[in-house]
């Protein structure tokens, strides 16, 4: 492989033209070596071994991402703990972590099942639908908004703000002036909207997460108003933009692989393993960054303090050194006893995704409903159109013709 091929793969891995399939470029990058010179003076980390080593090691910081990707943005994304280090990270993450334990999240199963059943009633009655709008968005958006305590009539407004912010997580140099403006506006709207909602909950507490956070604040746990907004921002944006793509990626993968779809229908219990396999196979979050706090050596390469890397999580998940037959969707890969490698779709280490149990639950419940209620679906356009988003990657629509079973009440 020559230097030109590698350079081209670096370009393709970020190019909107290849957003529908960055995996070919990732393969070239993995073959080029453990570290490949990347944009913004970074080194790209395409392989599982080094990605895992870096994510696990807290001497690599995530606090410099804003400086790296949004150097002159002029707009402060409120200080979310995703971009903090201990002790601030520990304090703020601790305040919300109770709401996301496996046990607490299991308590949401009934509500998730009810929502999914309702959505499928409508979808199957229509037959011809955009599954992004009719399934992938409503489930995670409704659940995270209900958890926080956002009134139903405001869910759509939250979705609009959050979409513009999610696009704004990409490096500024990839964003158009209109997208940068939209992000600034959305952050201001977000702060006004959630600042107002927090005030309402201070005055009139309810049984929701915003009330729990303002009460913790009142009980003397240190949290500034900006930190409260930052915490809400990461819960809203990370809490649904990602899961939307997981659901859409999962449906797309099943449509493209009828044998695996049949396997799921024959054994709906596979849904638990299938959720993790879909996370591995087509990760919703493609990359993250880390900056060395001190001199560090990984796989023989030395990094000076301040050196930054872009960890290609979705590429690590397709690394043949970590996963046999990595480009194959194998819904049973994570079944008990199979000892599959660890995918990095939820990150690893200090910043490991807080919402992982919720995301897994949402996907499992969706897959069980698909297994039970859908007899066939056909894609109207393959590949479907993708959003330009690099970090949180996914389709912009997913038009399908879908059929249920005859005995389905709809
Ligand atoms: C399929 C769905 C999801 C995916 C793929 C995903 C992915 C990730 C990843 C990769 C990280 C780590 C980023 C890094 O270390 O740089 C992360 C962190 C985080 N995620 Fe998720 N996420 C998902 C769903 C959720 C949900 C449903 C919530 C909450 C409602 C959530 C809340 C968070 C939070 C708060 C963090 C920051 C944790 C910390 O800094 O300690 N995520 N997520």
Coordinates of C-alpha atoms and ligand atoms in Angstrom, one line a residue:
X1 CA 0.0 0.0 0.0
X2 CA 1.4 3.4 -0.9
X3 CA 1.2 6.7 0.9
X4 CA -1.3 8.0 -1.6
X5 CA -3.8 5.2 -0.9
X6 CA -3.4 5.9 2.8
X7 CA -3.9 9.6 2.3
X8 CA -7.0 8.9 0.2
X9 CA -8.4 6.6 2.9
X10 CA -8.0 9.4 5.5
X11 CA -10.0 11.7 3.2
X12 CA -12.6 9.1 2.5
X13 CA -13.1 8.3 6.2
X14 CA -14.3 11.8 6.8
X15 CA -15.9 12.6 3.4
X16 CA -19.7 12.9 3.2
X17 CA -19.5 11.1 -0.1
X18 CA -18.5 7.9 1.7
X19 CA -20.7 8.3 4.7
X20 CA -22.8 5.3 3.6
X21 CA -19.7 3.1 3.8
X22 CA -16.6 4.4 5.7
X23 CA -15.6 0.8 6.4
X24 CA -13.6 0.3 3.3
X25 CA -11.5 3.3 4.2
X26 CA -11.1 2.0 7.8
X27 CA -9.8 -1.3 6.4
X28 CA -7.0 0.6 4.5
X29 CA -6.2 2.6 7.6
X30 CA -5.9 -0.5 9.8
X31 CA -3.6 -2.0 7.3
X32 CA -1.5 1.1 7.3
X33 CA -0.4 0.6 10.9
X34 CA -1.6 1.3 14.4
X35 CA -1.3 5.1 14.1
X36 CA -1.9 7.1 10.9
X37 CA -1.3 10.8 10.5
X38 CA -4.8 12.5 10.7
X39 CA -6.3 15.9 10.3
X40 CA -5.7 18.8 12.8
X41 CA -2.2 17.4 13.7
X42 CA -3.7 14.3 15.2
X43 CA -2.9 10.6 14.8
X44 CA -5.8 8.3 13.8
X45 CA -6.2 5.1 15.8
X46 CA -8.0 2.6 13.6
X47 CA -7.3 -0.8 15.3
X48 CA -8.9 -2.4 18.3
X49 CA -5.8 -3.1 20.4
X50 CA -4.6 0.5 20.5
X51 CA -8.1 2.0 20.7
X52 CA -8.8 -0.2 23.8
X53 CA -5.5 0.7 25.4
X54 CA -6.0 4.4 25.0
X55 CA -9.7 4.5 26.0
X56 CA -8.8 2.5 29.2
X57 CA -6.0 4.7 30.3
X58 CA -7.0 7.8 32.2
X59 CA -3.7 9.5 31.5
X60 CA -5.4 10.3 28.2
X61 CA -7.8 13.2 28.7
X62 CA -11.1 14.0 27.0
X63 CA -11.2 17.5 28.3
X64 CA -9.3 19.1 25.4
X65 CA -11.8 17.9 22.7
X66 CA -13.5 21.3 22.4
X67 CA -10.2 23.1 21.8
X68 CA -9.2 20.5 19.2
X69 CA -12.5 20.3 17.2
X70 CA -14.1 23.7 17.9
X71 CA -11.1 26.0 18.3
X72 CA -12.8 29.3 17.4
X73 CA -16.4 28.4 17.8
X74 CA -17.2 31.3 20.1
X75 CA -20.0 29.3 21.5
X76 CA -19.5 27.3 24.7
X77 CA -21.2 24.0 24.6
X78 CA -22.3 24.0 28.2
X79 CA -19.7 22.1 30.3
X80 CA -20.9 18.5 30.1
X81 CA -19.0 15.9 32.2
X82 CA -18.3 14.0 29.0
X83 CA -15.6 16.6 28.5
X84 CA -14.4 16.8 32.1
X85 CA -11.9 15.0 34.2
X86 CA -12.0 14.0 37.9
X87 CA -12.9 15.4 40.4
X88 CA -15.6 17.4 38.4
X89 CA -16.4 14.4 36.2
X90 CA -16.9 12.2 39.3
X91 CA -19.1 14.7 41.1
X92 CA -21.4 15.4 38.1
X93 CA -21.6 11.8 36.8
X94 CA -22.4 10.6 40.3
X95 CA -25.4 12.9 40.4
X96 CA -27.1 11.2 37.5
X97 CA -25.7 7.7 37.6
X98 CA -28.5 6.4 39.9
X99 CA -31.0 7.0 37.1
X100 CA -29.1 4.7 34.7
X101 CA -28.3 1.6 36.7
X102 CA -29.3 -1.7 35.1
X103 CA -32.0 -2.1 37.8
X104 CA -33.5 1.4 37.4
X105 CA -33.5 1.1 33.6
X106 CA -35.1 -2.4 33.8
X107 CA -38.0 -0.5 35.4
X108 CA -38.6 1.3 32.1
X109 CA -39.0 -2.0 30.1
X110 CA -42.9 -1.9 30.4
X111 CA -43.1 1.7 29.1
X112 CA -40.6 0.9 26.3
X113 CA -42.6 -2.1 25.3
X114 CA -45.9 -0.2 25.3
X115 CA -44.4 2.6 23.2
X116 CA -42.9 0.1 20.6
X117 CA -46.2 -1.8 20.4
X118 CA -48.1 1.5 19.6
X119 CA -45.5 2.5 17.1
X120 CA -45.8 -0.8 15.3
X121 CA -49.6 -0.6 15.3
X122 CA -49.3 2.6 13.3
X123 CA -46.4 1.4 11.1
X124 CA -48.0 -1.8 10.1
X125 CA -51.3 -0.1 9.4
X126 CA -49.5 2.2 6.9
X127 CA -47.2 -0.4 5.2
X128 CA -45.1 2.3 3.5
X129 CA -43.1 4.3 6.0
X130 CA -40.0 6.2 6.8
X131 CA -38.8 4.1 9.8
X132 CA -36.5 6.9 10.9
X133 CA -39.5 9.1 11.6
X134 CA -42.0 6.4 12.6
X135 CA -39.8 4.2 14.8
X136 CA -36.2 5.2 15.3
X137 CA -36.8 8.8 16.5
X138 CA -40.0 8.5 18.6
X139 CA -38.9 5.7 21.0
X140 CA -35.6 7.1 22.4
X141 CA -36.8 10.7 22.2
X142 CA -40.0 9.9 24.2
X143 CA -38.1 7.8 26.8
X144 CA -35.3 10.3 27.5
X145 CA -37.8 13.3 27.6
X146 CA -40.1 11.4 30.0
X147 CA -37.1 10.4 32.2
X148 CA -36.0 14.1 32.4
X149 CA -39.6 15.4 32.7
X150 CA -40.0 17.3 29.4
X151 CA -43.7 17.8 28.7
X152 CA -45.0 15.8 25.7
X153 CA -45.9 18.9 23.6
X154 CA -42.2 20.0 23.8
X155 CA -40.5 16.8 22.7
X156 CA -40.4 17.9 19.1
X157 CA -38.8 21.2 20.1
X158 CA -36.2 19.3 22.0
X159 CA -35.5 17.1 19.0
X160 CA -34.9 20.1 16.8
X161 CA -32.4 21.7 19.2
X162 CA -30.7 18.5 19.9
X163 CA -30.3 17.7 16.1
X164 CA -28.5 21.0 15.5
X165 CA -26.2 20.4 18.5
X166 CA -25.4 16.8 17.4
X167 CA -24.3 18.1 14.0
X168 CA -22.2 20.7 15.8
X169 CA -20.2 17.9 17.6
X170 CA -18.3 17.4 14.3
X171 CA -15.1 19.3 13.8
X172 CA -15.8 22.9 13.0
X173 CA -13.8 22.8 9.8
X174 CA -16.3 20.3 8.4
X175 CA -19.3 22.5 9.2
X176 CA -20.9 25.1 6.9
X177 CA -21.5 28.7 8.2
X178 CA -25.2 27.9 8.3
X179 CA -24.6 24.8 10.5
X180 CA -22.3 26.7 12.8
X181 CA -25.0 29.4 13.2
X182 CA -27.7 26.7 13.8
X183 CA -25.5 25.2 16.5
X184 CA -25.1 28.6 18.2
X185 CA -28.9 29.2 18.1
X186 CA -29.7 25.7 19.3
X187 CA -27.3 26.0 22.3
X188 CA -29.0 29.4 23.3
X189 CA -32.4 27.9 22.8
X190 CA -31.5 24.8 24.8
X191 CA -30.1 26.9 27.7
X192 CA -33.3 29.1 27.8
X193 CA -35.6 26.1 27.5
X194 CA -34.0 23.9 30.1
X195 CA -33.1 26.8 32.4
X196 CA -36.8 27.7 32.5
X197 CA -37.8 24.0 33.0
X198 CA -35.4 23.7 35.9
X199 CA -36.9 26.9 37.5
X200 CA -40.3 25.4 37.1
X201 CA -39.2 22.2 38.9
X202 CA -37.5 24.2 41.7
X203 CA -40.9 25.9 42.3
X204 CA -43.0 22.7 41.8
X205 CA -41.1 19.5 42.2
X206 CA -42.2 16.4 40.2
X207 CA -41.0 12.8 40.0
X208 CA -38.5 13.3 37.3
X209 CA -34.7 13.6 36.8
X210 CA -34.7 17.4 36.4
X211 CA -36.3 17.7 39.8
X212 CA -33.8 15.2 41.3
X213 CA -31.0 17.3 39.9
X214 CA -32.3 20.6 41.2
X215 CA -32.9 19.0 44.6
X216 CA -29.4 17.7 44.7
X217 CA -28.3 21.2 44.0
X218 CA -30.4 22.5 46.8
X219 CA -29.2 19.8 49.2
X220 CA -25.7 21.2 48.9
X221 CA -24.1 19.0 46.2
X222 CA -22.1 21.6 44.3
X223 CA -23.5 22.1 40.8
X224 CA -23.4 25.4 39.1
X225 CA -26.3 26.5 36.8
X226 CA -24.0 26.0 33.8
X227 CA -23.1 22.5 34.9
X228 CA -26.8 21.7 35.3
X229 CA -27.4 22.7 31.7
X230 CA -24.3 20.9 30.5
X231 CA -25.5 17.7 32.3
X232 CA -29.0 18.0 30.7
X233 CA -27.4 18.7 27.3
X234 CA -25.4 15.5 27.3
X235 CA -28.3 13.5 28.5
X236 CA -30.6 14.8 25.8
X237 CA -28.1 14.7 22.9
X238 CA -26.2 11.6 23.8
X239 CA -29.4 10.1 25.1
X240 CA -31.3 9.9 21.8
X241 CA -29.3 11.0 18.7
X242 CA -27.2 7.9 19.2
X243 CA -30.0 5.4 19.9
X244 CA -32.0 6.7 16.9
X245 CA -29.0 5.6 14.7
X246 CA -28.7 2.3 16.5
X247 CA -32.3 1.4 15.8
X248 CA -32.0 2.6 12.1
X249 CA -28.7 0.8 11.6
X250 CA -30.2 -2.3 13.1
X251 CA -33.2 -2.3 10.8
X252 CA -31.1 -1.6 7.8
X253 CA -28.7 -4.5 8.7
X254 CA -31.6 -6.9 9.1
X255 CA -33.2 -5.9 5.8
X256 CA -29.9 -6.4 4.0
X257 CA -29.4 -9.8 5.6
X258 CA -32.6 -11.9 5.3
X259 CA -30.9 -15.0 6.8
X260 CA -30.1 -13.2 10.0
X261 CA -33.6 -11.6 10.0
X262 CA -35.1 -15.2 9.7
X263 CA -32.8 -16.3 12.5
X264 CA -34.1 -13.6 14.8
X265 CA -37.7 -14.4 13.9
X266 CA -37.1 -18.0 14.7
X267 CA -35.5 -17.2 18.0
X268 CA -36.5 -13.8 19.4
X269 CA -34.4 -14.5 22.5
X270 CA -31.4 -13.6 20.3
X271 CA -32.5 -9.9 20.7
X272 CA -30.1 -9.4 23.6
X273 CA -27.1 -10.6 21.8
X274 CA -28.3 -9.0 18.5
X275 CA -28.4 -5.6 20.2
X276 CA -24.7 -5.8 21.0
X277 CA -23.8 -7.3 17.6
X278 CA -25.6 -4.4 15.8
X279 CA -23.7 -1.9 18.1
X280 CA -20.5 -3.6 17.0
X281 CA -21.3 -4.0 13.3
X282 CA -22.5 -0.5 12.6
X283 CA -21.6 1.8 15.6
X284 CA -23.7 4.9 16.0
X285 CA -20.7 6.9 17.4
X286 CA -17.8 6.6 15.0
X287 CA -15.0 8.4 16.8
X288 CA -13.8 10.2 19.8
X289 CA -10.7 12.1 20.7
X290 CA -8.1 11.9 23.5
X291 CA -5.1 14.1 24.4
X292 CA -2.0 12.8 26.2
X293 CA -1.6 14.5 29.6
X294 CA 1.9 13.3 30.0
X295 CA 4.5 11.5 27.9
X296 CA 2.9 8.2 26.9
X297 CA 4.0 5.2 24.8
X298 CA 1.4 3.0 23.0
X299 CA 2.5 0.0 20.9
X300 CA 6.0 1.5 20.6
X301 CA 4.9 5.0 19.6
X302 CA 5.6 7.9 21.9
X303 CA 3.2 10.8 22.5
X304 CA 4.3 14.1 24.0
X305 CA 2.0 15.9 26.5
X306 CA -0.7 17.6 24.4
X307 CA -0.5 15.2 21.5
X308 CA -4.0 14.3 20.3
X309 CA -5.5 11.1 18.8
X310 CA -8.8 10.4 17.0
X311 CA -9.9 7.0 18.1
X312 CA -12.0 5.3 15.3
X313 CA -14.3 3.3 17.5
X314 CA -16.3 2.0 14.5
X315 CA -13.1 0.8 12.8
X316 CA -11.8 -0.9 15.9
X317 CA -15.2 -2.8 16.0
X318 CA -14.4 -4.3 12.5
X319 CA -10.8 -5.2 13.3
X320 CA -10.2 -8.9 12.3
X321 CA -7.6 -9.1 15.0
X322 CA -10.3 -8.7 17.6
X323 CA -13.4 -10.2 15.9
X324 CA -13.4 -13.3 13.6
X325 CA -15.2 -12.5 10.3
X326 CA -15.7 -8.9 11.4
X327 CA -17.7 -7.7 8.4
X328 CA -20.4 -10.4 8.9
X329 CA -23.5 -9.6 11.0
X330 CA -23.8 -12.6 13.4
X331 CA -26.7 -11.9 15.7
X332 CA -25.5 -14.7 18.0
X333 CA -22.0 -13.3 18.4
X334 CA -22.7 -12.0 21.9
X335 CA -24.8 -15.0 23.0
X336 CA -23.7 -16.5 26.4
X337 CA -20.8 -18.8 26.0
X338 CA -19.5 -17.3 22.7
X339 CA -16.8 -15.1 24.4
X340 CA -16.9 -12.5 21.7
X341 CA -14.4 -9.6 21.8
X342 CA -15.5 -6.3 23.4
X343 CA -16.9 -3.8 21.1
X344 CA -16.0 -0.1 21.7
X345 CA -19.4 1.4 20.7
X346 CA -20.0 2.7 24.2
X347 CA -16.4 3.8 24.7
X348 CA -14.4 2.4 27.6
X349 CA -12.9 3.5 30.9
X350 CA -13.8 6.7 32.7
X351 CA -16.3 8.0 30.2
X352 CA -17.9 4.7 29.4
X353 CA -21.5 5.4 28.2
X354 CA -23.8 6.1 31.1
X355 CA -26.8 5.3 29.0
X356 CA -25.6 1.9 27.8
X357 CA -28.3 -0.1 29.8
X358 CA -31.0 2.2 28.4
X359 CA -29.8 2.0 24.8
X360 CA -29.5 -1.8 25.0
X361 CA -33.0 -2.1 26.5
X362 CA -34.5 0.1 23.7
X363 CA -32.8 -2.0 21.0
X364 CA -33.7 -5.3 22.6
X365 CA -37.4 -4.3 22.9
X366 CA -37.4 -3.0 19.3
X367 CA -35.8 -6.3 18.0
X368 CA -38.3 -8.4 19.9
X369 CA -41.2 -6.5 18.4
X370 CA -39.7 -6.8 14.9
X371 CA -39.2 -10.6 15.4
X372 CA -42.8 -11.0 16.5
X373 CA -44.7 -8.6 14.3
X374 CA -42.8 -8.1 11.0
X375 CA -43.0 -10.7 8.3
X376 CA -41.0 -8.8 5.7
X377 CA -39.6 -5.4 4.8
X378 CA -38.1 -4.0 1.6
X379 CA -35.8 -1.1 1.4
X380 CA -36.9 1.7 -1.1
X381 CA -33.4 3.0 -1.6
X382 CA -30.1 1.1 -0.9
X383 CA -28.0 2.7 0.4
X384 CA -30.4 5.1 1.9
X385 CA -29.3 8.8 2.2
X386 CA -27.0 9.6 5.1
X387 CA -26.6 12.7 7.1
X388 CA -23.3 14.4 6.7
X389 CA -22.6 13.9 10.4
X390 CA -19.2 12.2 11.2
X391 CA -19.2 11.7 14.9
X392 CA -22.8 10.5 15.4
X393 CA -23.3 8.8 12.0
X394 CA -26.7 7.7 10.6
X395 CA -29.2 7.8 7.8
X396 CA -31.4 10.8 7.1
X397 CA -34.4 8.7 6.1
X398 CA -35.2 5.0 5.9
X399 CA -38.1 4.4 3.6
X400 CA -39.4 0.8 3.6
X401 CA -42.3 -1.3 2.6
X402 CA -43.2 -3.3 5.6
X403 CA -45.6 -6.2 6.2
X404 CA -46.9 -7.7 9.4
X405 CA -48.2 -11.2 10.0
X406 CA -51.8 -11.9 8.9
X407 CA -52.9 -12.5 12.5
X408 CA -51.5 -9.2 13.6
X409 CA -54.4 -7.2 14.9
X410 CA -53.4 -4.1 12.9
Ligands
LIG1 C1 -26.8 3.4 21.1 C2 -26.8 4.4 21.9 C3 -25.6 5.0 22.5 C4 -24.3 5.0 22.0 C5 -23.7 4.3 20.8 C6 -23.5 5.8 23.0 C7 -22.1 6.0 22.9 C8 -21.4 6.7 23.8 C9 -19.9 6.8 23.8 C10 -19.0 6.2 22.7 C11 -19.6 7.5 24.9 C12 -18.1 7.8 25.3 C13 -17.5 8.9 24.6 C14 -16.1 9.1 24.9 O1 -15.5 8.4 25.8 O2 -15.4 9.9 24.3 C15 -20.8 7.8 25.6 C16 -20.8 8.6 26.8 C17 -22.0 9.0 27.4 N1 -23.2 8.6 27.0 FE1 -23.8 7.4 25.5 N2 -24.3 6.3 23.9 C18 -25.6 5.9 23.7 C19 -26.8 6.1 24.4 C20 -26.8 6.9 25.5 C21 -28.0 7.1 26.3 C22 -29.4 6.5 26.0 C23 -27.6 8.0 27.3 C24 -28.5 8.6 28.4 C25 -29.7 8.8 28.4 C26 -26.2 8.3 27.1 C27 -25.5 9.1 27.9 C28 -24.1 9.2 27.9 C29 -23.4 10.0 28.8 C30 -23.9 10.9 29.9 C31 -22.0 9.9 28.5 C32 -20.8 10.5 29.2 C33 -20.3 9.6 30.2 C34 -19.1 10.2 30.9 O3 -18.4 11.1 30.4 O4 -18.8 9.7 32.0 N3 -25.8 7.6 26.0 N4 -21.9 7.3 25.0

